[in-house]
Coordinates of C-alpha atoms in Angstrom, one line a residue:
Chain N
M1 CA -22.2 -10.8 -4.6
I2 CA -25.4 -12.2 -3.0
R3 CA -23.5 -15.2 -1.9
F4 CA -20.8 -12.9 -0.4
L5 CA -23.5 -11.0 1.5
R6 CA -25.2 -14.2 2.7
R7 CA -21.9 -15.5 4.1
L8 CA -21.2 -12.0 5.6
A9 CA -24.6 -12.2 7.4
R10 CA -23.4 -15.2 9.3
R11 CA -20.5 -13.3 10.8
P12 CA -21.8 -10.9 13.5
L13 CA -18.3 -9.7 14.5
T14 CA -17.5 -8.7 10.9
I15 CA -20.7 -6.8 10.6
L16 CA -20.1 -5.1 14.0
G17 CA -16.6 -4.1 12.7
L18 CA -17.9 -2.7 9.5
L19 CA -20.6 -0.7 11.4
L20 CA -18.0 0.6 13.9
V21 CA -15.7 1.8 11.1
G22 CA -18.6 3.2 9.1
G23 CA -19.8 5.1 12.1
H24 CA -16.4 6.5 13.0
L25 CA -15.7 7.6 9.4
L26 CA -19.2 9.3 9.2
V27 CA -18.7 11.2 12.4
A28 CA -15.1 12.3 11.4
A29 CA -16.3 13.4 8.0
I30 CA -19.3 15.5 9.2
A31 CA -17.8 16.6 12.6
P32 CA -17.1 20.2 11.6
W33 CA -20.8 20.7 10.9
I34 CA -22.3 19.0 13.9
T35 CA -20.1 20.1 16.8
P36 CA -22.3 22.0 19.2
H37 CA -19.5 24.4 20.3
D38 CA -16.2 25.8 19.0
P39 CA -13.6 23.2 20.0
L40 CA -10.9 25.8 20.5
R41 CA -12.8 28.5 22.4
L42 CA -11.7 28.8 26.0
L43 CA -14.7 29.2 28.3
D44 CA -14.0 30.7 31.7
A45 CA -15.1 27.4 33.3
P46 CA -12.5 24.6 33.3
L47 CA -13.4 21.0 34.3
E48 CA -17.1 21.6 34.5
P49 CA -19.2 18.4 34.9
P50 CA -21.5 17.4 32.1
T51 CA -24.6 19.6 31.6
A52 CA -27.4 20.0 29.1
I53 CA -25.3 22.6 27.2
F54 CA -21.9 21.0 27.5
W55 CA -22.8 17.3 27.2
L56 CA -19.5 16.0 28.5
G57 CA -18.5 19.1 30.4
T58 CA -15.4 21.1 29.7
D59 CA -11.7 20.1 29.7
E60 CA -8.9 21.5 31.8
L61 CA -8.7 24.7 29.7
G62 CA -12.5 25.1 29.7
R63 CA -13.1 23.9 26.1
D64 CA -16.3 22.0 25.2
F65 CA -15.2 18.3 25.6
F66 CA -18.0 16.8 23.4
S67 CA -17.1 19.0 20.4
R68 CA -13.4 18.1 20.8
L69 CA -14.3 14.4 21.1
L70 CA -16.2 14.5 17.7
L71 CA -13.2 16.1 16.0
G72 CA -10.6 14.1 17.9
G73 CA -10.2 11.3 15.3
Q74 CA -9.9 13.4 12.2
I75 CA -6.2 14.0 12.1
S76 CA -5.2 10.5 13.2
I77 CA -7.6 8.9 10.7
V78 CA -6.3 11.1 7.8
A79 CA -2.6 10.5 8.8
A80 CA -3.0 6.8 9.3
A81 CA -5.1 6.2 6.2
S82 CA -2.7 8.1 4.0
A83 CA 0.2 6.2 5.4
G84 CA -1.7 2.9 4.9
L85 CA -2.6 3.8 1.3
I86 CA 1.0 4.8 0.3
A87 CA 2.3 1.7 2.1
A88 CA -0.1 -0.6 0.3
I89 CA 0.4 0.7 -3.2
G90 CA 4.1 1.5 -2.9
G91 CA 4.8 -1.8 -1.1
G92 CA 2.7 -3.8 -3.6
I93 CA 4.6 -2.4 -6.6
L94 CA 8.0 -2.8 -4.9
G95 CA 7.2 -6.3 -3.7
L96 CA 6.1 -7.4 -7.2
A97 CA 9.2 -5.7 -8.7
T98 CA 11.5 -7.6 -6.4
A99 CA 9.6 -10.9 -7.2
Y100 CA 10.0 -10.1 -10.9
H101 CA 13.7 -9.2 -10.9
R102 CA 15.1 -11.2 -8.0
G103 CA 18.9 -11.0 -7.9
L104 CA 20.7 -8.1 -6.4
F105 CA 17.6 -5.8 -6.3
D106 CA 15.8 -8.5 -4.3
D107 CA 18.7 -8.9 -1.9
V108 CA 18.9 -5.1 -1.2
V109 CA 15.2 -4.7 -0.6
S110 CA 15.0 -7.8 1.6
R111 CA 17.9 -6.4 3.7
L112 CA 16.1 -3.0 4.0
V113 CA 12.9 -4.8 5.1
E114 CA 14.8 -6.8 7.7
M115 CA 16.5 -3.7 9.0
K116 CA 13.2 -1.9 9.4
L117 CA 11.7 -4.9 11.2
S118 CA 14.5 -4.7 13.8
I119 CA 13.9 -1.2 14.8
P120 CA 10.8 -0.4 16.9
S121 CA 8.4 1.9 15.1
I122 CA 8.3 4.5 17.9
L123 CA 12.1 4.8 17.8
L124 CA 12.1 5.2 14.1
V125 CA 9.6 8.0 14.2
S126 CA 11.5 9.6 17.1
L127 CA 14.7 9.6 15.0
F128 CA 12.9 11.4 12.2
V129 CA 11.1 13.8 14.5
T130 CA 14.5 14.7 16.1
G131 CA 16.1 15.2 12.7
F132 CA 13.3 16.9 10.7
G133 CA 11.1 18.4 13.4
Q134 CA 7.6 17.5 14.5
S135 CA 5.1 17.8 11.7
L136 CA 2.2 15.8 10.2
G137 CA 4.0 15.5 6.8
V138 CA 7.1 13.9 8.5
L139 CA 4.8 11.6 10.4
I140 CA 2.9 10.4 7.3
V141 CA 6.2 9.9 5.3
V142 CA 7.8 7.9 8.1
M143 CA 4.8 5.8 8.8
S144 CA 4.4 5.0 5.0
L145 CA 8.0 3.8 5.0
I146 CA 7.5 1.7 8.1
Y147 CA 4.4 -0.1 6.9
M148 CA 5.6 -0.4 3.3
M149 CA 8.3 -2.8 4.4
G150 CA 5.7 -5.3 5.7
V151 CA 3.7 -5.0 2.5
I152 CA 6.8 -5.6 0.4
R153 CA 7.3 -8.9 2.2
T154 CA 3.7 -10.2 1.7
S155 CA 3.4 -9.0 -1.9
R156 CA 6.8 -10.3 -2.8
A157 CA 5.7 -13.8 -1.7
M158 CA 2.5 -13.5 -3.7
G159 CA 4.5 -12.2 -6.7
I160 CA 6.9 -15.1 -6.7
S161 CA 3.9 -17.5 -7.1
L162 CA 2.3 -15.2 -9.7
M163 CA 5.5 -15.5 -11.8
E164 CA 4.7 -19.1 -12.4
Q165 CA 1.2 -18.2 -13.9
G166 CA 0.5 -18.7 -17.5
Y167 CA -0.6 -15.1 -18.2
V168 CA 2.6 -13.7 -16.8
K169 CA 4.7 -16.1 -18.9
A170 CA 2.6 -15.2 -21.9
A171 CA 3.1 -11.5 -21.4
K172 CA 6.9 -12.1 -21.2
L173 CA 6.8 -14.0 -24.4
R174 CA 4.8 -11.2 -26.1
G175 CA 7.8 -9.1 -25.2
E176 CA 6.0 -6.8 -22.7
S177 CA 8.3 -4.6 -20.6
A178 CA 8.9 -5.4 -16.9
T179 CA 7.0 -2.3 -15.9
T180 CA 3.9 -3.3 -17.9
I181 CA 3.9 -6.8 -16.6
V182 CA 4.2 -5.7 -13.0
L183 CA 1.7 -2.9 -13.2
R184 CA -0.8 -4.3 -15.7
E185 CA -0.7 -8.0 -15.3
M186 CA 0.4 -8.7 -11.7
L187 CA -0.8 -5.7 -9.7
P188 CA -4.5 -6.2 -10.4
N189 CA -4.2 -9.8 -9.2
I190 CA -3.0 -8.8 -5.8
A191 CA -5.7 -6.1 -5.3
D192 CA -7.5 -8.1 -2.7
L193 CA -4.3 -8.7 -0.7
L194 CA -3.4 -5.0 -0.9
T195 CA -6.9 -3.9 0.3
V196 CA -6.5 -6.1 3.3
E197 CA -2.9 -4.8 3.8
F198 CA -4.2 -1.2 3.5
A199 CA -6.8 -1.9 6.3
L200 CA -4.3 -3.7 8.6
R201 CA -1.5 -1.1 8.1
T202 CA -4.1 1.7 8.7
S203 CA -5.1 0.1 12.0
S204 CA -1.4 -0.3 13.1
A205 CA -0.8 3.3 12.0
L206 CA -3.7 4.5 14.1
L207 CA -2.3 2.8 17.2
L208 CA 1.1 4.4 16.4
V209 CA -0.2 7.9 15.8
S210 CA -2.3 7.9 19.0
A211 CA 0.6 6.6 21.0
L212 CA 2.9 9.3 19.6
S213 CA 0.3 12.0 20.4
F214 CA 0.1 10.6 23.9
L215 CA 3.9 10.9 24.2
G216 CA 3.7 14.5 22.9
L217 CA 5.5 13.6 19.6
G218 CA 2.5 13.3 17.3
V219 CA -0.4 15.7 16.8
S220 CA 0.3 19.1 18.5
P221 CA -2.0 21.0 20.8
P222 CA -4.4 22.8 20.6
T223 CA -5.7 20.5 17.8
P224 CA -8.3 18.1 19.3
D225 CA -6.9 14.5 19.3
W226 CA -7.9 11.4 21.3
G227 CA -4.3 10.5 22.3
L228 CA -3.6 14.1 23.4
M229 CA -7.0 14.2 25.3
I230 CA -6.2 11.0 27.2
Q231 CA -2.7 12.5 28.1
S232 CA -4.2 15.7 29.5
G233 CA -7.1 13.8 31.1
L234 CA -4.5 12.0 33.4
Q235 CA -4.3 15.2 35.5
S236 CA -7.9 14.8 36.6
I237 CA -8.2 11.0 36.6
R238 CA -9.6 11.0 40.1
S239 CA -12.3 13.7 39.7
E240 CA -13.3 13.6 36.0
P241 CA -12.6 10.1 34.7
W242 CA -14.9 10.6 31.7
L243 CA -12.3 12.9 30.2
I244 CA -10.2 9.8 29.7
L245 CA -12.9 7.1 29.2
A246 CA -14.6 8.9 26.3
P247 CA -11.6 9.3 24.0
A248 CA -10.3 5.9 25.1
L249 CA -13.6 4.3 24.0
C250 CA -13.4 6.2 20.7
I251 CA -9.9 5.1 19.7
S252 CA -10.4 1.6 20.9
T253 CA -13.7 1.0 19.1
L254 CA -12.2 2.4 15.9
V255 CA -9.2 0.1 15.9
I256 CA -11.2 -2.9 17.1
G257 CA -13.8 -2.2 14.3
I258 CA -11.1 -2.1 11.6
N259 CA -9.5 -5.4 12.8
F260 CA -12.8 -7.2 13.1
A261 CA -13.9 -6.0 9.7
T262 CA -10.6 -6.8 8.0
E263 CA -10.3 -10.2 9.5
G264 CA -13.8 -11.2 8.4
V265 CA -13.5 -9.8 4.9
A266 CA -10.1 -11.3 4.4
D267 CA -11.5 -14.6 5.5
L268 CA -14.4 -14.3 3.0
L269 CA -12.0 -13.4 0.2
G270 CA -9.9 -16.5 1.1
L271 CA -6.9 -14.5 2.2
E272 CA -4.8 -15.5 5.1
A273 CA -5.4 -12.8 7.7
A274 CA -4.1 -14.8 10.6
R275 CA -1.0 -12.7 10.6
G276 CA -3.0 -10.1 12.5
A277 CA -1.6 -6.7 13.5
T278 CA 2.1 -7.0 12.5
G279 CA 3.8 -5.0 15.2
H280 CA 2.6 -1.6 16.2
Chain P
M1 CA 25.7 -26.4 9.8
L2 CA 28.7 -24.2 10.8
I3 CA 28.4 -22.3 7.4
A4 CA 24.6 -21.7 8.1
I5 CA 25.4 -20.3 11.5
A6 CA 28.3 -18.1 10.2
R7 CA 26.0 -16.8 7.5
R8 CA 23.2 -15.9 9.9
I9 CA 25.7 -14.1 12.2
L10 CA 27.3 -12.1 9.3
L11 CA 23.8 -11.1 8.0
S12 CA 22.9 -9.8 11.5
L13 CA 26.1 -7.8 11.6
L14 CA 25.4 -6.4 8.2
T15 CA 21.9 -5.4 9.3
L16 CA 23.3 -3.6 12.3
L17 CA 25.8 -1.8 10.1
M18 CA 23.0 -0.7 7.8
L19 CA 21.0 0.5 10.8
A20 CA 23.9 2.5 12.1
T21 CA 24.4 4.1 8.7
F22 CA 20.7 4.8 8.4
I23 CA 20.6 6.4 11.9
F24 CA 23.6 8.5 11.1
V25 CA 22.1 9.7 7.8
A26 CA 18.6 10.4 9.3
T27 CA 19.9 12.5 12.1
E28 CA 23.2 14.0 11.2
I29 CA 23.3 14.7 7.5
M30 CA 20.0 15.4 6.0
P31 CA 18.7 18.7 7.4
G32 CA 22.0 20.2 8.6
D33 CA 24.2 18.9 11.4
A34 CA 23.7 17.8 15.0
L35 CA 24.1 21.4 16.2
D36 CA 21.4 22.8 13.9
V37 CA 19.1 20.1 15.0
S38 CA 19.6 20.6 18.7
L39 CA 19.4 24.4 18.7
S40 CA 16.3 26.2 17.6
A41 CA 16.5 29.0 14.9
D42 CA 16.2 31.6 17.7
E43 CA 19.1 30.2 19.6
L44 CA 21.2 29.9 16.5
S45 CA 20.6 33.6 15.6
M46 CA 21.7 34.7 19.1
I47 CA 25.1 33.0 18.9
P48 CA 27.9 34.9 17.2
P49 CA 29.5 33.2 14.2
E50 CA 32.9 32.7 15.8
R51 CA 31.4 31.1 18.8
L52 CA 29.3 28.8 16.6
A53 CA 32.4 27.8 14.6
Q54 CA 34.1 27.0 17.9
M55 CA 31.2 24.9 19.0
K56 CA 31.2 23.0 15.7
R57 CA 35.0 22.4 16.1
D58 CA 34.5 21.1 19.6
L59 CA 31.9 18.6 18.4
G60 CA 33.9 17.7 15.4
L61 CA 31.2 18.9 13.1
D62 CA 33.7 20.8 10.8
R63 CA 35.0 17.5 9.6
P64 CA 33.6 16.1 6.3
P65 CA 30.7 13.6 6.7
H66 CA 32.7 10.4 5.9
E67 CA 35.2 11.2 8.7
R68 CA 32.4 11.8 11.1
F69 CA 30.7 8.6 10.0
G70 CA 34.0 6.7 10.7
A71 CA 34.2 8.2 14.1
F72 CA 30.5 7.4 14.8
I73 CA 31.0 3.8 13.9
A74 CA 34.2 3.6 15.9
G75 CA 32.4 5.1 18.9
I76 CA 29.6 2.5 18.6
V77 CA 32.0 -0.4 18.5
Q78 CA 33.6 0.9 21.8
L79 CA 30.1 1.5 23.2
D80 CA 30.9 5.2 23.3
F81 CA 27.9 7.2 22.1
G82 CA 29.6 10.6 22.7
R83 CA 28.4 13.3 25.0
T84 CA 25.2 15.3 25.1
L85 CA 25.4 18.6 23.2
I86 CA 24.3 20.9 26.0
S87 CA 25.4 19.5 29.3
K88 CA 28.4 17.5 27.9
T89 CA 27.4 14.4 30.0
P90 CA 28.5 11.1 28.5
V91 CA 25.4 9.6 26.8
W92 CA 26.2 6.2 28.3
T93 CA 25.6 7.5 31.9
I94 CA 22.2 8.9 30.8
V95 CA 21.1 5.8 28.9
G96 CA 22.7 2.9 30.9
Y97 CA 20.5 2.4 33.9
P98 CA 17.2 3.2 32.1
M99 CA 18.2 0.6 29.5
R100 CA 18.8 -1.9 32.2
N101 CA 15.4 -1.0 33.8
S102 CA 13.6 -1.4 30.4
L103 CA 15.2 -4.8 30.0
I104 CA 14.0 -5.8 33.4
L105 CA 10.5 -4.9 32.5
A106 CA 10.7 -6.7 29.2
G107 CA 12.2 -9.8 30.8
A108 CA 9.5 -9.9 33.4
V109 CA 6.8 -9.6 30.8
L110 CA 8.3 -12.3 28.5
V111 CA 8.8 -14.7 31.4
L112 CA 5.1 -14.5 32.2
A113 CA 3.8 -14.1 28.7
F114 CA 5.4 -17.2 27.1
P115 CA 3.9 -19.9 29.3
L116 CA 0.5 -18.1 29.5
A117 CA 0.4 -17.6 25.7
L118 CA 1.3 -21.2 25.2
A119 CA -1.4 -22.5 27.5
I120 CA -4.1 -20.2 26.0
G121 CA -3.0 -20.8 22.4
V122 CA -2.9 -24.6 22.7
T123 CA -6.3 -24.7 24.5
A124 CA -7.9 -22.6 21.7
A125 CA -6.3 -24.8 19.0
V126 CA -7.3 -28.1 20.6
W127 CA -11.0 -27.0 20.9
R128 CA -10.9 -25.2 17.6
G129 CA -14.2 -23.6 16.6
R130 CA -15.7 -24.1 20.1
T131 CA -16.7 -21.4 22.6
V132 CA -13.2 -21.4 24.2
D133 CA -11.6 -20.8 20.8
N134 CA -14.0 -18.0 19.9
V135 CA -13.5 -16.3 23.2
V136 CA -9.7 -16.5 22.8
S137 CA -9.6 -15.4 19.2
T138 CA -12.0 -12.5 19.7
G139 CA -10.2 -11.5 23.0
A140 CA -6.9 -11.5 21.2
V141 CA -8.1 -9.1 18.5
I142 CA -9.5 -6.8 21.1
G143 CA -6.3 -7.1 23.2
Y144 CA -4.0 -5.9 20.5
S145 CA -6.5 -3.4 19.1
I146 CA -6.5 -1.2 22.2
P147 CA -3.5 1.0 22.5
E148 CA -1.1 0.2 25.4
F149 CA -1.5 3.6 26.9
V150 CA -5.2 3.1 27.0
I151 CA -4.9 -0.3 28.7
G152 CA -2.5 1.2 31.2
T153 CA -4.7 4.2 32.0
L154 CA -7.8 1.9 32.4
L155 CA -5.8 -0.3 34.8
V156 CA -4.8 2.7 36.8
M157 CA -8.5 3.8 37.0
A158 CA -9.6 0.4 38.1
F159 CA -6.8 -0.7 40.5
A160 CA -5.3 2.5 41.7
V161 CA -8.3 4.9 41.8
A162 CA -11.6 3.1 42.0
W163 CA -10.2 0.2 44.1
P164 CA -6.8 1.4 45.3
I165 CA -4.8 -1.8 45.8
F166 CA -1.8 -0.7 43.6
P167 CA 0.1 2.6 43.3
A168 CA -0.8 4.7 40.2
T169 CA 2.8 5.8 39.5
I170 CA 6.0 4.1 40.2
T171 CA 8.1 5.5 43.0
A172 CA 11.2 3.3 42.6
L173 CA 14.4 5.1 41.6
T174 CA 16.5 4.6 38.5
R175 CA 19.3 2.8 40.3
D176 CA 17.1 0.5 42.5
P177 CA 17.7 -3.2 42.3
A178 CA 15.5 -5.2 39.9
A179 CA 13.3 -6.7 42.6
T180 CA 12.4 -3.3 44.0
L181 CA 11.6 -2.0 40.6
L182 CA 9.3 -4.9 39.7
A183 CA 7.6 -4.9 43.1
A184 CA 6.8 -1.3 42.5
S185 CA 5.3 -1.8 39.1
P186 CA 2.7 -4.5 39.0
L187 CA 0.3 -2.5 36.8
A188 CA 3.0 -1.6 34.3
V189 CA 3.9 -5.3 33.9
A190 CA 0.2 -6.2 33.6
T191 CA -0.3 -3.6 30.9
V192 CA 2.5 -4.8 28.6
L193 CA 1.5 -8.4 29.4
I194 CA -2.0 -8.0 28.1
G195 CA -0.9 -6.9 24.6
S196 CA 1.9 -9.5 24.5
I197 CA -0.3 -12.4 25.4
A198 CA -2.9 -11.3 22.9
Y199 CA -0.3 -11.3 20.1
L200 CA 1.6 -14.5 21.1
A201 CA -1.4 -16.6 22.0
R202 CA -2.8 -15.9 18.5
L203 CA 0.5 -17.0 17.0
V204 CA 0.6 -20.2 19.0
R205 CA -3.0 -20.9 18.1
T206 CA -2.4 -20.5 14.4
G207 CA 0.7 -22.7 14.5
M208 CA -1.0 -25.3 16.5
V209 CA -4.2 -25.4 14.3
D210 CA -1.9 -26.0 11.3
A211 CA 0.1 -28.6 13.0
L212 CA -2.9 -30.5 14.3
A213 CA -4.4 -30.6 10.8
S214 CA -1.2 -31.8 9.1
D215 CA -0.6 -35.2 7.5
F216 CA 1.9 -36.4 10.1
V217 CA -0.5 -35.8 13.0
E218 CA -3.2 -37.6 11.0
R219 CA -1.0 -40.6 10.6
L220 CA 0.0 -40.6 14.3
R221 CA -3.7 -40.6 15.2
L222 CA -4.2 -43.7 13.0
T223 CA -1.4 -45.5 15.0
G224 CA -3.5 -45.1 18.1
I225 CA -1.2 -42.8 20.1
P226 CA -3.3 -41.0 22.8
E227 CA -4.4 -37.5 21.8
W228 CA -2.7 -35.8 24.7
R229 CA 0.7 -37.3 23.5
I230 CA 0.0 -36.1 20.0
V231 CA -0.8 -32.6 21.2
F232 CA 2.2 -32.1 23.6
V233 CA 4.9 -34.4 22.3
H234 CA 4.4 -34.2 18.5
A235 CA 2.3 -31.2 17.4
L236 CA 3.5 -28.6 19.9
P237 CA 7.2 -28.6 18.8
A238 CA 6.1 -28.6 15.2
A239 CA 3.9 -25.6 16.0
I240 CA 6.4 -23.6 18.0
I241 CA 9.4 -23.8 15.7
P242 CA 7.9 -21.8 12.9
S243 CA 6.4 -19.3 15.3
L244 CA 9.8 -18.5 16.9
T245 CA 10.7 -16.2 14.1
A246 CA 7.5 -14.3 14.4
A247 CA 7.9 -14.2 18.2
A248 CA 11.4 -12.7 17.9
L249 CA 10.0 -10.1 15.5
Y250 CA 7.5 -9.2 18.2
A251 CA 10.5 -7.9 20.2
A252 CA 10.4 -4.7 18.2
A253 CA 6.7 -4.2 18.9
L254 CA 7.4 -5.0 22.6
V255 CA 10.0 -2.2 22.8
S256 CA 7.5 0.2 21.3
G257 CA 4.9 -0.9 23.8
I258 CA 7.2 -0.6 26.8
V259 CA 8.4 2.9 25.8
V260 CA 4.7 4.1 25.9
V261 CA 3.8 2.2 29.1
E262 CA 6.8 3.5 30.9
L263 CA 5.5 7.0 30.4
V264 CA 2.0 6.1 31.7
F265 CA 3.5 4.9 35.0
A266 CA 6.6 7.1 35.2
Y267 CA 8.7 3.9 35.1
P268 CA 12.4 5.0 35.1
G269 CA 13.3 3.4 31.8
L270 CA 14.2 4.3 28.2
G271 CA 10.8 5.7 27.4
Q272 CA 11.3 8.7 29.6
E273 CA 14.8 9.3 28.3
L274 CA 13.6 9.0 24.7
V275 CA 10.9 11.6 25.0
R276 CA 13.2 13.9 26.9
G277 CA 15.8 13.3 24.2
V278 CA 13.5 14.1 21.3
T279 CA 11.9 17.2 22.9
R280 CA 15.3 18.6 23.9
R281 CA 16.6 17.5 20.5
E282 CA 19.6 15.6 22.1
V283 CA 20.5 13.8 18.9
H284 CA 23.1 11.5 20.5
V285 CA 20.7 10.3 23.2
V286 CA 18.1 9.4 20.6
Q287 CA 20.7 7.7 18.5
A288 CA 22.0 5.6 21.4
I289 CA 18.5 4.5 22.4
A290 CA 17.6 3.6 18.8
L291 CA 20.8 1.7 18.2
C292 CA 20.8 -0.2 21.5
S293 CA 17.2 -1.3 21.2
A294 CA 17.7 -2.3 17.6
T295 CA 20.8 -4.3 18.6
I296 CA 18.7 -6.2 21.1
V297 CA 16.0 -7.0 18.5
V298 CA 18.6 -8.1 16.0
A299 CA 20.3 -10.3 18.6
L300 CA 16.9 -11.9 19.5
N301 CA 16.2 -12.6 15.9
L302 CA 19.6 -14.2 15.5
L303 CA 18.9 -16.3 18.6
A304 CA 15.6 -17.4 17.1
D305 CA 17.2 -18.3 13.8
L306 CA 19.9 -20.3 15.6
A307 CA 17.3 -22.0 17.7
I308 CA 15.4 -23.0 14.6
L309 CA 18.7 -24.3 13.0
A310 CA 19.3 -26.4 16.1
L311 CA 15.8 -27.8 16.4
D312 CA 14.7 -28.2 12.7
P313 CA 17.1 -30.3 10.6
R314 CA 15.4 -29.2 7.4
T315 CA 16.8 -25.7 7.7
R316 CA 20.4 -26.7 7.9
R317 CA 20.9 -26.9 4.2
A318 CA 21.5 -23.6 2.3

């Protein structure tokens, strides 16, 4: 542990990433208690410049912009992290199961993975939003499926090499069931990989959610959300540029933080993180 | 060799068939039918039952799902995506030109992105661990961590508002020739380009670092071949071939990026039609856009596979 920390100390970008993520999570968690004003209350003063009372002024409907900024990450973070978590765990188990069974099951899953990789994420979400309506639940389910496919690929590759390990062969000889071997013997051994996958998929999901909100297909108004705030800020890009710059800075620092932190930690854990963000 | 090619082509066709099935199931069967999806509950309650039955007959929705699926597939094969539910315009006339325009944008980005990414990636790999490499590697992470719509908006602020040398939104029309469209959209091209270079340069760098550290390069060094020859003649092809698959997969991400950037700049491409299609719940338009883009991505993946087959003899078995 101490060696891990010492090696971490030599990586300023990783530390910066961890600090950015930690800061964002802290603000998102305590935002409801620290917002100076009600983020939904319409004041009779739209597009006010920043003052001592309204630190970043008011938006086009006269709502306190600073309060909305503090709350603007909550929904995206919760949606993206849920999707990342479901994708990591579900994809991990499915990937190992395909590695264990191979054969027809493996072929079918591989074809599904390939199919998903050929359809742009935004279009996939659009299809489901057209079919099932626009809701946070639909969004989380679709994003989980999208990112699960990538996790299946990496954990299947790890699983195939694990199958050659002595303890897996021993468990087979003991007559353990496939379910037990996959869940008890193999899954704990790819925990590091799945943690990194979780972080990477969450950062991709954050980019996707914010892009969808910007397009008007993600988080619905009047809920404060960075993607939506940038979209509505475009109307006053010439006169009140901070209405765009502030949420742009928030979403960018959050995703940059996740990617810096993940890359560094994956490197320290000895995992290949060079794959980077695998398609937004 | 021929068997390997035939196998790849068949697998691509199978992937497309599965995609079409999936799209049909996702939009037409699960929650109701195309009509339920495109009309809101209010509108549905306003329409008398006989009229609704008539509308369903007109759209062929009274037929059982497997017959409709057959018709759907037959339509796709003939490039006929049906008509819109409300205005009865053929979907192809809505999607055709915007699709061409999105392809023009994608083509322009790729033509610029490949050489730039190659140059940047190779430079970083050759001076691995030095300042250039650190700047490139860190820059790449930042480049693909910022959402495309944020990059686009920031470029507008910088080069259309603060220092107005480019137009903020694109005034070119849907049916303008390619040159007019591109001349009107330098900021849109730049926006997509930044993300693409960040992704591709990183890919090239990783491939190149592996290639330069491999045994065969080590052996070439011992024979005294000049380093520049090793880098460009021997290591570069070995680095590029494995990255081709990853680069073709990037096509899917590129389409997603283009869709968003088109909306930032009001570029007359698929992005606008997609959002209009989803918000008006025009199922057939969304289906057509999803299918056509997926076909392009599948085709690109096939091309990458075939290129690897042609370039790398080791893959010809199997």
